[in-house]
Amino acid sequence: MKTVIAALLLCASGAAFANSACDKPKSDFDGLYCLNKVYQEADKELNTNYQALSSKLDADGKKALKSGQLAWIQERNDNCSRREARGFFVNLQCATDTTIKRSQFLQDRVRECNSSGCQNSKLKE
């Protein structure tokens, strides 16, 4: 999908757009609408996994998790967006893929905490 200007401005016709149309979007804007729905769900899952992991950590673990998350946000922004004179560009596919990978990472850390104990050294990754 092409890099998109102002991805946040895409929901004007969202209510009328049927979910089944996401299988074969008719335009880049339809595709953007569908991808944004996937991104929002991935972001929701990421936040759920972050909270689940945070609740299992001691103070040092929470500090490491926050540091790792802030570094991840900066990396996502650096890799998936840019500012130019004519606007702010977001590659929503990149942001979605990156968010899904990070959510999986957090879920893996929750699984570790549940099985063998939390490993704070992995949280800054």
Coordinates of N, CA and C in Angstrom, one line a residue:
M1 N 0.8 -1.2 0.0 CA 0.0 0.0 0.0 C 0.9 1.2 0.0
K2 N 0.5 2.3 -0.7 CA 1.2 3.5 -0.8 C 1.3 4.2 0.6
T3 N 2.3 5.0 0.8 CA 2.4 5.8 1.9 C 1.3 6.8 2.0
V4 N 0.7 7.0 3.1 CA -0.5 7.7 3.2 C -0.4 9.0 4.0
I5 N -1.0 10.1 3.5 CA -1.0 11.4 4.1 C -2.1 11.4 5.2
A6 N -1.8 11.8 6.4 CA -2.7 12.1 7.4 C -3.7 10.9 7.6
A7 N -3.2 9.8 8.0 CA -4.0 8.6 8.2 C -5.2 8.8 9.2
L8 N -5.0 9.7 10.0 CA -6.1 10.0 11.0 C -7.4 10.6 10.4
L9 N -7.3 11.0 9.1 CA -8.4 11.7 8.5 C -9.2 10.7 7.7
L10 N -9.2 9.5 7.9 CA -9.8 8.5 7.0 C -11.2 8.1 7.4
C11 N -11.7 8.4 8.5 CA -12.9 7.8 9.0 C -14.2 8.5 8.5
A12 N -14.2 9.4 7.6 CA -15.4 10.1 7.2 C -16.5 9.2 6.7
S13 N -16.2 8.2 5.9 CA -17.2 7.4 5.3 C -17.2 6.0 6.0
G14 N -16.6 5.8 7.1 CA -16.4 4.5 7.7 C -17.6 3.8 8.1
A15 N -18.6 4.5 8.6 CA -19.8 3.8 9.0 C -20.6 3.1 7.9
A16 N -20.5 3.6 6.7 CA -21.2 3.1 5.6 C -20.4 2.0 4.8
F17 N -19.2 1.8 5.2 CA -18.3 0.9 4.5 C -18.5 -0.5 5.1
A18 N -18.9 -1.5 4.4 CA -19.1 -2.8 4.9 C -17.8 -3.6 5.1
N19 N -17.7 -4.3 6.2 CA -16.5 -5.1 6.5 C -16.2 -6.0 5.4
S20 N -17.2 -6.6 4.7 CA -16.9 -7.6 3.7 C -16.2 -6.9 2.5
A21 N -16.3 -5.6 2.3 CA -15.6 -4.9 1.2 C -14.1 -4.9 1.4
C22 N -13.7 -5.2 2.6 CA -12.2 -5.2 2.9 C -11.5 -6.3 2.2
D23 N -12.2 -7.3 1.7 CA -11.6 -8.4 1.0 C -11.1 -7.9 -0.3
K24 N -11.8 -7.0 -1.0 CA -11.4 -6.4 -2.3 C -11.7 -5.0 -2.3
P25 N -10.9 -4.2 -1.6 CA -11.1 -2.7 -1.6 C -11.1 -2.1 -3.0
K26 N -11.9 -1.2 -3.3 CA -12.1 -0.6 -4.6 C -11.1 0.6 -4.8
S27 N -10.6 1.1 -3.8 CA -9.7 2.3 -3.9 C -8.7 2.2 -2.8
D28 N -7.7 3.1 -2.9 CA -6.7 3.2 -1.8 C -7.3 3.6 -0.5
F29 N -8.3 4.5 -0.6 CA -9.0 5.0 0.6 C -9.8 3.9 1.3
D30 N -10.4 3.0 0.5 CA -11.1 1.8 1.0 C -10.1 0.9 1.7
G31 N -9.0 0.7 1.1 CA -7.9 -0.1 1.6 C -7.4 0.5 2.9
L32 N -7.2 1.8 2.9 CA -6.7 2.5 4.1 C -7.7 2.3 5.3
Y33 N -9.0 2.5 5.0 CA -10.0 2.3 6.0 C -9.9 0.9 6.6
C34 N -9.8 -0.1 5.8 CA -9.7 -1.5 6.2 C -8.4 -1.7 7.0
L35 N -7.3 -1.3 6.5 CA -6.1 -1.4 7.2 C -6.1 -0.7 8.6
N36 N -6.7 0.5 8.6 CA -6.8 1.2 9.9 C -7.6 0.4 10.9
K37 N -8.6 -0.3 10.5 CA -9.4 -1.2 11.4 C -8.5 -2.3 12.0
V38 N -7.6 -2.9 11.1 CA -6.7 -3.9 11.6 C -5.7 -3.2 12.6
Y39 N -5.2 -2.1 12.2 CA -4.2 -1.4 13.1 C -4.8 -1.1 14.4
Q40 N -6.1 -0.6 14.5 CA -6.7 -0.3 15.7 C -6.8 -1.5 16.6
E41 N -7.2 -2.6 16.0 CA -7.3 -3.9 16.8 C -5.9 -4.3 17.3
A42 N -4.9 -4.2 16.4 CA -3.5 -4.6 16.9 C -3.1 -3.7 18.0
D43 N -3.4 -2.4 17.9 CA -3.0 -1.5 19.0 C -3.8 -1.8 20.3
K44 N -5.0 -2.2 20.2 CA -5.8 -2.6 21.4 C -5.2 -3.8 22.0
E45 N -4.8 -4.8 21.2 CA -4.2 -6.0 21.7 C -2.8 -5.7 22.4
L46 N -2.1 -4.8 21.7 CA -0.8 -4.4 22.3 C -1.0 -3.8 23.7
N47 N -1.9 -2.9 23.8 CA -2.2 -2.3 25.1 C -2.6 -3.3 26.2
T48 N -3.5 -4.3 25.8 CA -3.9 -5.3 26.7 C -2.7 -6.2 27.1
N49 N -1.8 -6.5 26.2 CA -0.7 -7.3 26.5 C 0.3 -6.5 27.4
Y50 N 0.5 -5.3 27.1 CA 1.3 -4.4 27.9 C 0.8 -4.4 29.4
Q51 N -0.4 -4.2 29.6 CA -1.0 -4.1 30.9 C -0.9 -5.5 31.6
A52 N -1.2 -6.5 30.9 CA -1.0 -7.9 31.5 C 0.4 -8.1 32.0
L53 N 1.3 -7.8 31.1 CA 2.7 -8.0 31.5 C 3.1 -7.1 32.7
S54 N 2.8 -5.8 32.6 CA 3.1 -4.9 33.7 C 2.6 -5.3 35.0
S55 N 1.4 -5.9 35.0 CA 0.8 -6.3 36.3 C 1.6 -7.5 36.9
K56 N 2.5 -8.2 36.2 CA 3.2 -9.3 36.7 C 4.7 -8.9 37.1
L57 N 5.1 -7.7 36.9 CA 6.4 -7.3 37.1 C 6.7 -6.6 38.4
D58 N 7.9 -6.7 38.9 CA 8.3 -5.9 40.0 C 8.7 -4.5 39.5
A59 N 9.1 -3.6 40.4 CA 9.4 -2.2 40.1 C 10.5 -2.1 39.0
D60 N 11.6 -2.9 39.1 CA 12.6 -2.9 38.1 C 12.1 -3.4 36.8
G61 N 11.3 -4.4 36.8 CA 10.7 -4.9 35.6 C 9.8 -3.9 34.9
K62 N 9.0 -3.2 35.7 CA 8.2 -2.2 35.1 C 9.0 -1.0 34.5
K63 N 10.1 -0.7 35.1 CA 10.9 0.3 34.6 C 11.6 -0.1 33.3
A64 N 12.0 -1.4 33.2 CA 12.6 -1.9 32.0 C 11.6 -2.0 30.9
L65 N 10.4 -2.4 31.3 CA 9.3 -2.5 30.3 C 9.0 -1.2 29.7
K66 N 8.9 -0.2 30.5 CA 8.6 1.2 30.0 C 9.7 1.7 29.1
S67 N 10.9 1.5 29.5 CA 12.0 1.9 28.7 C 12.0 1.2 27.3
G68 N 11.8 -0.1 27.3 CA 11.7 -0.8 26.1 C 10.6 -0.4 25.2
Q69 N 9.4 -0.1 25.9 CA 8.3 0.3 25.1 C 8.5 1.7 24.4
L70 N 9.1 2.6 25.2 CA 9.4 4.0 24.6 C 10.4 3.8 23.5
A71 N 11.4 3.0 23.6 CA 12.3 2.8 22.5 C 11.6 2.2 21.3
W72 N 10.7 1.2 21.6 CA 9.9 0.6 20.5 C 9.1 1.7 19.7
I73 N 8.4 2.5 20.5 CA 7.6 3.6 19.9 C 8.4 4.5 19.0
Q74 N 9.6 4.9 19.5 CA 10.5 5.7 18.7 C 10.9 5.0 17.4
E75 N 11.3 3.7 17.5 CA 11.7 2.9 16.4 C 10.5 2.8 15.4
R76 N 9.3 2.5 15.9 CA 8.1 2.4 15.0 C 7.9 3.7 14.3
N77 N 8.0 4.8 15.0 CA 7.8 6.1 14.4 C 8.9 6.5 13.3
D78 N 10.1 6.1 13.7 CA 11.2 6.4 12.7 C 11.1 5.5 11.5
N79 N 10.6 4.3 11.6 CA 10.5 3.4 10.4 C 9.3 3.6 9.6
C80 N 8.2 4.0 10.3 CA 6.9 4.0 9.6 C 6.3 5.3 9.4
S81 N 6.9 6.4 9.7 CA 6.4 7.7 9.4 C 7.5 8.7 9.1
R82 N 7.1 9.8 8.5 CA 8.0 10.9 8.3 C 7.3 12.2 8.1
R83 N 8.0 13.3 8.4 CA 7.4 14.6 8.2 C 8.1 15.3 7.0
E84 N 7.3 15.9 6.2 CA 7.8 16.7 5.0 C 7.1 18.0 5.0
A85 N 7.6 18.9 4.2 CA 7.0 20.2 4.1 C 5.5 20.2 3.8
R86 N 5.1 19.2 3.0 CA 3.7 19.1 2.5 C 2.8 18.3 3.5
G87 N 3.4 17.7 4.5 CA 2.5 16.9 5.4 C 3.3 15.8 6.2
F88 N 2.5 15.2 7.0 CA 3.0 14.1 7.8 C 2.5 12.8 7.2
F89 N 3.5 11.9 6.9 CA 3.2 10.6 6.2 C 3.3 9.4 7.2
V90 N 2.3 8.5 7.1 CA 2.4 7.3 7.9 C 2.2 6.1 6.9
N91 N 3.1 5.2 7.0 CA 2.9 3.9 6.3 C 2.1 3.0 7.2
L92 N 0.8 2.9 7.1 CA 0.0 2.2 8.0 C 0.3 0.7 8.0
Q93 N 0.7 0.2 6.9 CA 1.0 -1.3 6.8 C 2.2 -1.5 7.7
C94 N 3.2 -0.7 7.6 CA 4.4 -0.8 8.4 C 4.0 -0.7 9.9
A95 N 3.2 0.3 10.3 CA 2.8 0.5 11.7 C 2.0 -0.7 12.2
T96 N 1.2 -1.2 11.3 CA 0.4 -2.4 11.7 C 1.3 -3.6 11.9
D97 N 2.1 -3.9 11.0 CA 3.0 -5.0 11.1 C 3.9 -4.9 12.4
T98 N 4.5 -3.7 12.6 CA 5.3 -3.5 13.7 C 4.6 -3.6 15.0
T99 N 3.4 -3.2 15.1 CA 2.5 -3.3 16.3 C 2.2 -4.7 16.6
I100 N 1.9 -5.5 15.5 CA 1.5 -6.9 15.7 C 2.8 -7.6 16.3
K101 N 4.0 -7.3 15.7 CA 5.2 -8.0 16.2 C 5.4 -7.6 17.7
R102 N 5.3 -6.4 18.0 CA 5.5 -5.9 19.4 C 4.5 -6.6 20.4
S103 N 3.2 -6.6 19.9 CA 2.2 -7.3 20.8 C 2.5 -8.7 21.0
Q104 N 3.0 -9.4 20.0 CA 3.5 -10.8 20.2 C 4.6 -10.9 21.1
F105 N 5.6 -10.0 21.0 CA 6.7 -10.0 22.0 C 6.2 -9.8 23.4
L106 N 5.3 -8.9 23.6 CA 4.7 -8.7 25.0 C 4.0 -10.0 25.5
Q107 N 3.2 -10.6 24.6 CA 2.5 -11.8 24.9 C 3.5 -12.9 25.3
D108 N 4.6 -13.0 24.6 CA 5.6 -14.0 24.9 C 6.2 -13.8 26.3
R109 N 6.4 -12.5 26.6 CA 6.9 -12.2 28.0 C 5.9 -12.6 29.1
V110 N 4.6 -12.4 28.8 CA 3.6 -12.8 29.7 C 3.7 -14.3 29.9
R111 N 3.8 -15.0 28.8 CA 3.9 -16.5 28.9 C 5.1 -16.9 29.7
E112 N 6.2 -16.2 29.5 CA 7.4 -16.5 30.3 C 7.1 -16.3 31.8
C113 N 6.5 -15.2 32.1 CA 6.2 -14.8 33.5 C 5.4 -15.9 34.1
N114 N 4.4 -16.4 33.4 CA 3.5 -17.4 33.9 C 4.1 -18.8 34.1
S115 N 5.1 -19.1 33.2 CA 5.7 -20.4 33.2 C 7.0 -20.5 34.0
S116 N 8.0 -19.7 33.7 CA 9.3 -19.8 34.4 C 9.7 -18.6 35.2
G117 N 8.9 -17.6 35.2 CA 9.2 -16.4 35.9 C 9.6 -15.3 35.0
C118 N 9.3 -14.0 35.4 CA 9.6 -12.9 34.6 C 11.1 -12.7 34.5
Q119 N 11.6 -12.4 33.2 CA 13.0 -12.2 33.0 C 13.2 -10.7 32.6
N120 N 13.5 -9.9 33.6 CA 13.6 -8.4 33.3 C 14.6 -8.1 32.3
S121 N 15.6 -8.9 32.1 CA 16.6 -8.6 31.1 C 16.1 -8.6 29.7
K122 N 15.0 -9.2 29.4 CA 14.4 -9.3 28.1 C 13.5 -8.1 27.8
L123 N 13.1 -7.3 28.8 CA 12.1 -6.3 28.6 C 12.5 -5.1 27.9
K124 N 13.8 -4.8 27.8 CA 14.3 -3.6 27.1 C 14.4 -3.9 25.6
E125 N 14.1 -5.1 25.1 CA 14.3 -5.4 23.7 C 13.2 -4.7 22.9

